[in-house]
């Protein structure tokens, strides 16, 4: 039924072409003969939908490696089989089949002339899906430990007073209602400041939604003491997002302590394991916060009572001491008053005696000074005559001295000029005293000279340069 390559020349013998349906029918026949049985395969669900009209379920199945799609095929689960397979899957796993889930399916290859190649699904193994989730869970645990972040959030400081709490959950979840109810029923719950960050808590968008809420909280760290992540329980399938590596690494690395109440009654999720404080349920988380608040309030009341007792005791002691000091003060003041009066009386008598004696002494001193002044006045009058004579004599001597002063100054100037001329360098050199220089400096001692030193001798009409041939020092040197 095949045919050769097209002829290059249209005038050559014509041939009979196959119709598309004939070719696809041939392919279908080959597939039925070669792959007519049933096969167990594993594949990831990239999309799933169910017809509201006939109840058929349609799958897009893929196989990926390192994020790259290696294979793709459509899968069909007809309504008759779906009514048996899907409930059993839900019963075993606790949840429906969702996007991103890896399934083990019993399939048969089918070729439809209109819709092409597809797989007809006859059964799905739910135990494989649970095992696959457990493998992924263990891989997350191993990777978190290998990355060194397994214990990071547990190392965050959890304050005794947790008042400002950021809660990540779904605003419509039953767990959020249980949490609020538990808080509102306790009087100390009014002291808590709760801020809700509404997020998806199951399904394919869970990780991205919670990550977005954590990012918003991280932008306002100073506004919160701790973070709470809660949801109202569910199956392993429902809670599988809390075993996701990306989500768990965000929890482990978060800079605030995280308290979880995800709702696992039997097993902890990996997010619970890396969180600072895991609790079983949202209600348990609320109780944990309330107990810590009650403890702080009790400590404050006890401290207030102790402080009141201390203040009361201190006031009583202070009052007793004040009474004692008041009595002592009155006694001491009385003694001081009596002693002061006695001292004042003695001082008054003493002052009166001293003033009387001082008055007599001052009177005698004034009289003595009066006599002395009279004597000085007599002497002054006597010396005035002698002083007038002395002034006349000194005036005559001064007049004579001023008259002869110019002549004497001229004679002195001439004498000084003669002495200066005798000591001028020219007259000194004429007498044979010549200056000798070394390096431009006058020589004052032979100790500054060495053999072969160059010396300069200054003369009236020139200078001589010579070298030292010998040096003779005085014997007393």
Tab-separated table of C-alpha atoms in Angstrom, residues 156-167 179 183 188-195 223-229 256-260 276-277 279 284-297 299-300:
chain	number	residue	atom	x	y	z
A	156	UNK	CA	15.739	32.399	66.317
A	157	UNK	CA	14.939	34.127	69.629
A	158	UNK	CA	11.329	33.606	70.734
A	159	UNK	CA	10.437	36.405	73.191
A	160	UNK	CA	8.567	35.655	76.387
A	161	UNK	CA	5.983	38.266	75.428
A	162	UNK	CA	4.587	37.384	71.987
A	163	UNK	CA	2.110	40.169	71.311
A	164	UNK	CA	2.416	41.137	67.618
A	165	UNK	CA	1.644	38.039	65.528
A	166	UNK	CA	1.564	37.667	61.728
A	167	UNK	CA	-0.782	34.807	60.749
A	179	UNK	CA	-7.844	30.102	65.914
A	183	UNK	CA	-8.183	33.753	71.079
A	188	UNK	CA	-5.755	37.953	77.665
A	189	UNK	CA	-6.467	37.414	73.972
A	190	UNK	CA	-7.346	41.111	73.757
A	191	UNK	CA	-3.659	41.854	74.398
A	192	UNK	CA	-2.627	40.052	71.200
A	193	UNK	CA	-2.282	42.053	67.975
A	194	UNK	CA	-3.121	39.636	65.136
A	195	UNK	CA	-2.424	40.520	61.455
A	223	UNK	CA	6.232	45.160	63.405
A	224	UNK	CA	6.069	41.495	64.498
A	225	UNK	CA	7.339	39.207	67.251
A	226	UNK	CA	6.574	35.902	65.520
A	227	UNK	CA	4.891	34.309	62.485
A	228	UNK	CA	2.101	31.697	62.640
A	229	UNK	CA	1.257	29.315	59.757
A	256	UNK	CA	11.513	35.581	62.794
A	257	UNK	CA	10.493	32.490	64.787
A	258	UNK	CA	7.696	30.567	63.017
A	259	UNK	CA	4.987	28.648	64.892
A	260	UNK	CA	3.077	26.079	62.833
A	276	UNK	CA	10.711	27.069	65.546
A	277	UNK	CA	7.689	25.678	67.430
A	279	UNK	CA	1.826	22.604	67.183
A	284	UNK	CA	-3.139	24.420	69.806
A	285	UNK	CA	-1.247	27.375	68.372
A	286	UNK	CA	-3.779	29.774	69.904
A	287	UNK	CA	-3.429	28.005	73.288
A	288	UNK	CA	0.358	28.276	73.052
A	289	UNK	CA	0.197	32.040	72.482
A	290	UNK	CA	-2.387	32.510	75.233
A	291	UNK	CA	-0.362	30.502	77.776
A	292	UNK	CA	2.711	32.624	77.140
A	293	UNK	CA	0.657	35.805	77.445
A	294	UNK	CA	-0.953	34.551	80.695
A	295	UNK	CA	2.489	33.745	82.102
A	296	UNK	CA	3.752	37.243	81.326
A	297	UNK	CA	0.619	38.865	82.785
A	299	UNK	CA	4.580	37.702	86.287
A	300	UNK	CA	3.610	41.357	85.918
